[in-house]
Short mmCIF file of C-alpha atoms and ligand atoms in Angstrom, two decimals:
data_model
loop_
_atom_site.label_atom_id
_atom_site.label_comp_id
_atom_site.label_asym_id
_atom_site.label_seq_id
_atom_site.Cartn_x
_atom_site.Cartn_y
_atom_site.Cartn_z
CA UNK Y 1 22.49 23.98 -21.97
CA UNK Y 2 23.50 24.38 -18.91
CA UNK Y 3 25.44 28.17 -18.80
CA UNK Y 4 28.56 28.87 -16.55
CA UNK Y 5 28.03 32.72 -16.17
CA UNK Y 6 30.51 34.76 -14.18
CA UNK Y 7 29.79 39.00 -12.99
CA UNK Y 8 32.72 40.64 -11.28
CA UNK Y 9 31.99 43.90 -13.34
CA UNK Y 10 31.71 45.74 -9.47
CA UNK Y 11 32.66 44.33 -5.98
CA UNK Y 12 30.77 41.21 -6.40
CA UNK Y 13 32.15 38.36 -7.43
CA UNK Y 14 29.66 35.86 -8.70
CA UNK Y 15 28.74 32.90 -10.40
CA UNK Y 16 25.82 31.50 -11.69
CA UNK Y 17 24.72 27.92 -13.59
CA UNK Y 18 21.09 28.01 -15.50
CA UNK Y 19 19.39 26.31 -17.58
CA UNK Y 20 17.73 26.19 -20.38
CA UNK Y 21 18.11 29.83 -19.82
CA UNK Y 22 15.97 30.90 -15.90
CA UNK Y 23 15.87 27.94 -14.45
CA UNK Y 24 19.43 28.15 -11.92
CA UNK Y 25 21.44 25.68 -11.06
CA UNK Y 26 23.33 27.46 -8.12
CA UNK Y 27 23.58 30.55 -7.57
CA UNK Y 28 27.24 32.12 -5.21
CA UNK Y 29 28.31 35.52 -4.91
CA UNK Y 30 31.24 36.79 -2.93
CA UNK Y 31 30.91 40.38 -1.43
CA UNK Y 32 33.55 42.18 -1.16
CA UNK Y 33 31.17 45.34 -0.32
CA UNK Y 34 33.02 44.92 3.69
CA UNK Y 35 36.24 45.68 2.74
CA UNK Y 36 35.45 48.59 0.44
CA UNK Y 37 33.52 49.66 3.60
CA UNK Y 38 36.97 50.32 5.47
CA UNK Y 39 37.45 52.84 2.10
CA UNK Y 40 33.72 54.25 1.96
CA UNK Y 41 33.19 52.75 -1.76
CA UNK Y 42 35.41 50.54 -4.00
CA UNK Y 43 38.55 51.06 -4.66
CA UNK Y 44 38.63 49.48 -8.10
CA UNK Y 45 42.09 48.42 -7.45
CA UNK Y 46 42.00 45.98 -4.46
CA UNK Y 47 38.47 44.53 -7.08
CA UNK Y 48 40.22 43.68 -9.33
CA UNK Y 49 42.12 41.37 -6.84
CA UNK Y 50 39.83 40.80 -4.86
CA UNK Y 51 37.85 39.07 -8.03
CA UNK Y 52 41.47 37.38 -8.65
CA UNK Y 53 41.94 35.81 -5.35
CA UNK Y 54 38.21 34.35 -5.16
CA UNK Y 55 36.86 33.78 -8.61
CA UNK Y 56 37.66 30.42 -8.95
CA UNK Y 57 36.02 29.23 -5.64
CA UNK Y 58 33.46 30.90 -6.91
CA UNK Y 59 32.96 28.91 -9.73
CA UNK Y 60 34.05 25.56 -8.56
CA UNK Y 61 31.34 26.52 -5.48
CA UNK Y 62 28.47 26.66 -8.20
CA UNK Y 63 29.15 23.38 -10.31
CA UNK Y 64 29.22 21.64 -7.08
CA UNK Y 65 25.98 22.84 -6.30
CA UNK Y 66 24.90 22.66 -9.28
CA UNK Y 67 25.43 18.63 -9.05
CA UNK Y 68 27.00 19.07 -12.70
CA UNK Y 69 30.52 18.15 -14.19
CA UNK Y 70 32.71 20.31 -15.81
CA UNK Y 71 32.00 18.79 -19.46
CA UNK Y 72 28.39 19.00 -19.26
CA UNK Y 73 28.84 22.48 -19.89
CA UNK Y 74 27.35 23.92 -22.57
CA UNK Y 75 28.70 27.05 -22.18
CA UNK Y 76 30.52 29.38 -20.42
CA UNK Y 77 28.72 33.52 -20.38
CA UNK Y 78 30.70 36.54 -18.66
CA UNK Y 79 30.03 40.30 -17.97
CA UNK Y 80 32.27 41.96 -20.42
CA UNK Y 81 30.57 45.62 -20.15
CA UNK Y 82 29.98 48.61 -18.80
CA UNK Y 83 32.08 48.28 -14.76
CA UNK Y 84 35.62 49.19 -13.95
CA UNK Y 85 37.74 47.59 -16.22
CA UNK Y 86 39.82 45.72 -14.27
CA UNK Y 87 37.20 43.16 -12.71
CA UNK Y 88 35.39 43.09 -16.36
CA UNK Y 89 38.82 41.52 -17.69
CA UNK Y 90 39.25 39.29 -14.53
CA UNK Y 91 36.09 37.70 -14.90
CA UNK Y 92 35.76 37.40 -18.93
CA UNK Y 93 39.01 36.20 -19.35
CA UNK Y 94 38.25 34.02 -16.66
CA UNK Y 95 35.18 32.41 -18.78
CA UNK Y 96 36.85 33.10 -21.92
CA UNK Y 97 39.61 30.14 -20.24
CA UNK Y 98 37.83 28.65 -19.33
CA UNK Y 99 34.95 27.74 -22.76
CA UNK Y 100 38.74 27.38 -24.77
CA UNK Y 101 40.15 24.76 -22.58
CA UNK Y 102 36.28 23.03 -22.28
CA UNK Y 103 36.45 23.96 -26.18
CA UNK Y 104 32.51 25.47 -26.49
CA UNK Y 105 31.18 29.07 -27.05
CA UNK Y 106 32.37 32.14 -25.19
CA UNK Y 107 28.87 34.37 -24.77
CA UNK Y 108 29.59 37.95 -23.94
CA UNK Y 109 26.51 39.59 -21.46
CA UNK Y 110 26.15 43.54 -21.34
CA UNK Y 111 25.77 43.90 -17.56
CA UNK Y 112 22.74 45.68 -17.74
CA UNK Y 113 21.11 43.38 -20.19
CA UNK Y 114 21.83 41.20 -17.37
CA UNK Y 115 20.32 43.35 -14.40
CA UNK Y 116 16.81 42.95 -16.80
CA UNK Y 117 17.36 39.73 -16.72
CA UNK Y 118 17.03 39.00 -13.57
CA UNK Y 119 13.23 39.52 -14.36
CA UNK Y 120 12.62 36.39 -16.44
CA UNK Y 121 14.45 34.44 -13.44
CA UNK Y 122 11.83 35.68 -10.78
CA UNK Y 123 8.40 35.13 -13.33
CA UNK Y 124 9.00 33.29 -15.69
CA UNK Y 125 5.62 34.66 -17.40
CA UNK Y 126 7.15 37.58 -18.32
CA UNK Y 127 8.61 38.32 -21.85
CA UNK Y 128 8.75 41.16 -23.33
CA UNK Y 129 7.53 43.18 -25.70
CA UNK Y 130 8.10 45.88 -21.61
CA UNK Y 131 9.02 48.78 -20.68
CA UNK Y 132 12.43 48.14 -17.92
CA UNK Y 133 13.59 50.98 -15.54
CA UNK Y 134 17.65 49.78 -14.83
CA UNK Y 135 18.41 51.55 -11.24
CA UNK Y 136 22.44 51.04 -10.22
CA UNK Y 137 25.00 52.22 -8.17
CA UNK Y 138 26.65 53.46 -12.44
CA UNK Y 139 22.87 53.66 -13.86
CA UNK Y 140 19.47 55.07 -14.39
CA UNK Y 141 18.03 54.03 -17.85
CA UNK Y 142 14.03 53.57 -19.47
CA UNK Y 143 15.03 51.09 -22.04
CA UNK Y 144 12.15 49.43 -24.43
CA UNK Y 145 12.97 45.57 -24.46
CA UNK Y 146 11.54 44.61 -28.05
CA UNK Y 147 12.56 40.97 -27.83
CA UNK Y 148 14.88 40.11 -25.61
CA UNK Y 149 18.16 41.69 -27.38
CA UNK Y 150 16.67 44.09 -29.30
CA UNK Y 151 17.03 47.05 -26.58
CA UNK Y 152 16.70 50.73 -26.87
CA UNK Y 153 17.26 53.26 -24.98
CA UNK Y 154 15.05 55.53 -24.09
CA UNK Y 155 15.85 57.75 -21.07
CA UNK Y 156 19.46 57.96 -19.09
CA UNK Y 157 20.75 59.01 -16.99
CA UNK Y 158 23.12 63.13 -17.76
CA UNK Y 159 25.44 62.50 -14.65
CA UNK Y 160 25.57 60.63 -11.51
CA UNK Y 161 22.93 57.79 -10.88
CA UNK Y 162 20.48 56.82 -8.90
CA UNK Y 163 22.60 54.63 -6.73
CA UNK Y 164 26.22 56.80 -6.67
CA UNK Y 165 23.58 59.74 -4.89
CA UNK Y 166 22.09 57.12 -1.91
CA UNK Y 167 26.05 56.32 -1.68
CA UNK Y 168 27.32 59.84 -1.57
CA UNK Y 169 24.77 61.11 0.30
CA UNK Y 170 24.38 58.25 2.97
CA UNK Y 171 29.02 58.45 3.00
CA UNK Y 172 28.32 62.61 4.55
CA UNK Y 173 25.49 60.69 7.02
CA UNK Y 174 28.40 59.27 8.19
CA UNK Y 175 26.61 55.38 7.10
CA UNK Y 176 28.37 52.46 5.67
CA UNK Y 177 29.55 51.98 1.87
CA UNK Y 178 27.08 51.09 0.11
CA UNK Y 179 24.66 53.87 2.12
CA UNK Y 180 21.23 52.51 -0.47
CA UNK Y 181 19.71 50.41 1.79
CA UNK Y 182 20.87 52.25 4.68
CA UNK Y 183 18.65 55.62 3.74
CA UNK Y 184 15.49 52.86 2.73
CA UNK Y 185 15.93 51.58 6.32
CA UNK Y 186 15.91 54.71 7.23
CA UNK Y 187 13.81 56.50 5.92
CA UNK Y 188 11.23 54.39 6.84
CA UNK Y 189 10.89 56.25 10.01
CA UNK Y 190 11.14 59.45 8.73
CA UNK Y 191 9.07 62.17 7.10
CA UNK Y 192 10.16 63.95 3.85
CA UNK Y 193 8.29 66.71 4.33
CA UNK Y 194 10.71 68.09 6.58
CA UNK Y 195 13.51 68.18 4.36
CA UNK Y 196 12.92 70.03 0.31
CA UNK Y 197 15.37 68.24 -2.22
CA UNK Y 198 15.26 69.97 -5.46
CA UNK Y 199 14.10 68.18 -9.43
CA UNK Y 200 15.76 68.53 -12.33
CA UNK Y 201 14.36 69.84 -14.92
CA UNK Y 202 15.92 69.14 -18.22
CA UNK Y 203 15.56 70.17 -21.00
CA UNK Y 204 15.62 67.82 -24.19
CA UNK Y 205 15.14 64.33 -24.01
CA UNK Y 206 12.08 64.46 -21.07
CA UNK Y 207 13.00 60.98 -20.51
CA UNK Y 208 17.16 61.59 -19.29
CA UNK Y 209 17.87 61.32 -15.35
CA UNK Y 210 19.69 64.24 -13.19
CA UNK Y 211 20.57 63.19 -9.98
CA UNK Y 212 24.02 65.29 -9.08
CA UNK Y 213 21.41 68.53 -8.02
CA UNK Y 214 19.75 65.90 -5.49
CA UNK Y 215 23.31 64.58 -4.37
CA UNK Y 216 24.56 68.39 -3.95
CA UNK Y 217 22.31 69.34 -2.26
CA UNK Y 218 21.33 66.43 0.40
CA UNK Y 219 25.23 66.34 1.01
CA UNK Y 220 25.00 70.40 1.57
CA UNK Y 221 22.36 70.53 3.86
CA UNK Y 222 23.85 68.03 6.39
CA UNK Y 223 27.01 70.03 6.69
CA UNK Y 224 24.85 73.28 6.65
CA UNK Y 225 23.97 71.49 9.77
CA UNK Y 226 26.72 70.65 11.20
CA UNK Y 227 28.31 73.87 10.25
CA UNK Y 228 25.40 76.05 12.34
CA UNK Y 229 25.70 73.11 15.31
CA UNK Y 230 23.32 71.35 14.27
CA UNK Y 231 21.74 68.06 14.15
CA UNK Y 232 20.35 66.83 11.70
CA UNK Y 233 17.19 63.75 11.27
CA UNK Y 234 18.86 61.22 9.28
CA UNK Y 235 15.91 59.60 9.29
CA UNK Y 236 13.73 62.84 7.70
CA UNK Y 237 16.81 62.70 5.80
CA UNK Y 238 16.91 59.81 4.26
CA UNK Y 239 12.76 59.83 3.87
CA UNK Y 240 13.26 62.78 1.19
CA UNK Y 241 16.41 61.68 -0.58
CA UNK Y 242 14.02 58.24 -1.16
CA UNK Y 243 10.74 60.26 -2.48
CA UNK Y 244 13.09 62.73 -4.33
CA UNK Y 245 14.49 59.74 -6.38
CA UNK Y 246 10.65 58.05 -6.83
CA UNK Y 247 9.37 60.70 -7.78
CA UNK Y 248 12.48 61.69 -10.53
CA UNK Y 249 11.65 57.85 -11.98
CA UNK Y 250 8.18 56.81 -11.69
CA UNK Y 251 6.91 59.86 -13.87
CA UNK Y 252 9.95 59.76 -16.36
CA UNK Y 253 9.10 55.63 -16.05
CA UNK Y 254 5.02 56.23 -16.86
CA UNK Y 255 5.58 59.16 -19.76
CA UNK Y 256 7.74 56.58 -21.89
CA UNK Y 257 4.84 53.38 -21.21
CA UNK Y 258 2.94 56.05 -22.75
CA UNK Y 259 5.30 57.14 -25.50
CA UNK Y 260 5.55 53.23 -26.25
CA UNK Y 261 2.06 51.88 -25.61
CA UNK Y 262 4.35 49.71 -23.50
CA UNK Y 263 1.30 48.08 -20.80
CA UNK Y 264 3.79 45.91 -18.65
CA UNK Y 265 6.43 46.76 -17.09
CA UNK Y 266 9.92 45.52 -15.37
CA UNK Y 267 12.57 47.62 -11.69
CA UNK Y 268 15.76 46.07 -12.01
CA UNK Y 269 18.89 46.49 -10.62
CA UNK Y 270 20.25 47.70 -7.49
CA UNK Y 271 17.94 50.50 -6.42
CA UNK Y 272 14.92 48.82 -7.48
CA UNK Y 273 15.55 46.86 -3.37
CA UNK Y 274 13.89 50.54 -2.44
CA UNK Y 275 11.00 50.67 -0.14
CA UNK Y 276 9.26 54.36 -1.53
CA UNK Y 277 10.12 53.62 -4.80
CA UNK Y 278 8.87 49.54 -5.67
CA UNK Y 279 5.45 51.50 -3.41
CA UNK Y 280 5.46 54.67 -6.00
CA UNK Y 281 5.54 52.52 -8.83
CA UNK Y 282 3.19 49.71 -8.46
CA UNK Y 283 0.20 52.49 -6.88
CA UNK Y 284 1.10 54.84 -10.26
CA UNK Y 285 0.97 51.10 -12.74
CA UNK Y 286 -2.36 49.86 -10.63
CA UNK Y 287 -3.77 53.27 -11.57
CA UNK Y 288 -2.80 52.64 -14.71
CA UNK Y 289 -4.00 48.78 -15.10
CA UNK Y 290 -1.01 47.76 -15.75
CA UNK Y 291 1.56 45.25 -15.15
CA UNK Y 292 4.66 46.07 -12.92
CA UNK Y 293 7.10 43.26 -11.68
CA UNK Y 294 9.93 43.21 -9.36
CA UNK Y 295 12.69 41.23 -8.75
CA UNK Y 296 12.42 40.07 -5.51
CA UNK Y 297 15.79 41.92 -3.40
CA UNK Y 298 17.95 39.42 -4.32
CA UNK Y 299 18.13 39.34 -7.48
CA UNK Y 300 18.14 44.00 -7.69
CA UNK Y 301 21.30 43.68 -7.21
CA UNK Y 302 24.83 41.82 -9.17
CA UNK Y 303 24.68 38.34 -9.38
CA UNK Y 304 25.41 35.54 -11.53
CA UNK Y 305 21.95 34.14 -12.24
CA UNK Y 306 20.92 36.55 -13.35
CA UNK Y 307 24.04 37.19 -16.20
CA UNK Y 308 23.12 33.17 -17.03
CA UNK Y 309 20.46 33.85 -17.82
CA UNK Y 310 20.54 36.81 -19.87
CA UNK Y 311 23.44 34.80 -22.18
CA UNK Y 312 21.39 32.11 -22.53
CA UNK Y 313 19.64 34.57 -24.85
CA UNK Y 314 22.29 35.64 -26.41
CA UNK Y 315 23.38 32.82 -28.03
CA UNK Y 316 20.00 31.49 -28.98
CA UNK Y 317 19.77 35.41 -30.83
CA UNK Y 318 23.53 33.75 -32.47
CA UNK Y 319 26.41 36.65 -30.31
CA UNK Y 320 28.91 34.01 -28.70
CA UNK Y 321 33.20 35.43 -29.57
CA UNK Y 322 36.05 34.70 -29.74
CA UNK Y 323 39.12 34.48 -27.72
CA UNK Y 324 39.77 38.31 -28.88
CA UNK Y 325 36.68 39.95 -27.35
CA UNK Y 326 37.56 43.06 -24.74
CA UNK Y 327 35.63 44.26 -22.00
CA UNK Y 328 34.45 47.94 -21.48
CA UNK Y 329 33.86 50.22 -19.06
CA UNK Y 330 31.14 51.59 -20.76
CA UNK Y 331 29.01 50.68 -23.40
CA UNK Y 332 25.14 51.26 -24.05
CA UNK Y 333 22.32 48.18 -23.80
CA UNK Y 334 21.73 48.53 -28.36
CA UNK Y 335 25.01 47.81 -29.03
CA UNK Y 336 25.40 43.21 -29.67
O1 LIG P 1 22.69 46.53 -9.62
P1 LIG P 1 23.62 46.83 -8.02
O2 LIG P 1 23.52 45.29 -7.52
O3 LIG P 1 24.87 47.27 -8.81
C1 LIG P 1 25.16 48.69 -9.77
O4 LIG P 1 24.98 48.31 -10.70
O5 LIG P 1 26.15 49.52 -9.42
O6 LIG P 1 23.40 48.46 -7.44
C2 LIG P 1 23.89 49.41 -6.19
C3 LIG P 1 23.67 50.19 -5.51
C4 LIG P 1 23.98 51.20 -4.66
O7 LIG P 1 23.98 51.79 -4.71
C5 LIG P 1 23.12 50.72 -3.70
O8 LIG P 1 23.36 51.78 -2.80
C6 LIG P 1 22.45 50.97 -4.10
O9 LIG P 1 21.62 49.77 -4.99
N1 LIG P 1 21.14 49.90 -3.55
C7 LIG P 1 19.61 50.60 -3.23
C8 LIG P 1 19.03 49.64 -2.30
N2 LIG P 1 20.12 48.38 -2.26
C9 LIG P 1 20.71 49.10 -3.10
N3 LIG P 1 19.23 51.53 -2.84
C10 LIG P 1 18.36 52.44 -2.00
N4 LIG P 1 17.38 51.42 -1.48
C11 LIG P 1 17.90 49.87 -1.16
N5 LIG P 1 17.27 49.34 -1.34
ZN1 LIG P 2 24.81 46.03 -11.50
#
């Protein structure tokens, strides 16, 4: 089964073709990041307009690279939630129109489920059940993946996502958008002990996250130093932030594993590219004798392959939709 999948939830215009789920025949990503970098973050209106400009070109290029004709497409999928609503609508409407014109089913795919599926693309042996961490620019969640489309939310951020904290701190340090990767690179040469960072202690669900306190604390340190005429050591500050993010995530993931009894752990999303987080997850998983899957960096950020892969499993579960299917800026990972 060949699925053409479209991903336009944020600032990447992406298309991919999957065959029988995990085999990716083509993956094309046009990143708008340079354009949004001029403004220090994603400008939703610009994102939607750029998606409109690029979507046909990107989809055609994916089919060309996959070496298949339009008549060989068995279904068309698109991310329909969560994300920037205008951006989502461009991709989903394009995909619905393609499906209608070709007379094939349309498969709406949840973006965060897609991030998890990046691991199916990378690791052919991986199958549910497992415990998943998805850390991206808009989300930080822990979820129990009982089956490909049976997913239970265990914990989520109460305020900012880890990626949002990285990006805003990076911006205050004068680093270009999106700043997570640059923070990761600086952190390699820094000492996390030089700038103590707070850890959020939340009442209620112990698997929930909060990153707004960390974001504010780091930004305040930078501003205070500026006001006093002191120079901030960007490497040390970046190392402290990476360390604080990892220290917030890793113990919660281990606690979630304990609660659910899962021994297979999976990480996903742009922040899963972070080296400090990857190292700490790896060493804790090893200590506990658990199996950890970390996707290659190319599959951590937004891409079409992850949507094309998850679309196959959604299709198997009967999750297709008609032209009336809407998009949603927010939607729980549990909803089908
Ligand atoms: O999953 P993603 O590409 O898009 C969303 O769905 O949000 O995640 C983007 C986020 C951005 O906040 C970016 O700064 C962050 O992932 N990111 C990183 C790294 N690479 C990307 N954060 C920390 N370390 C990295 N190496
Ligand atoms: Zn994403």
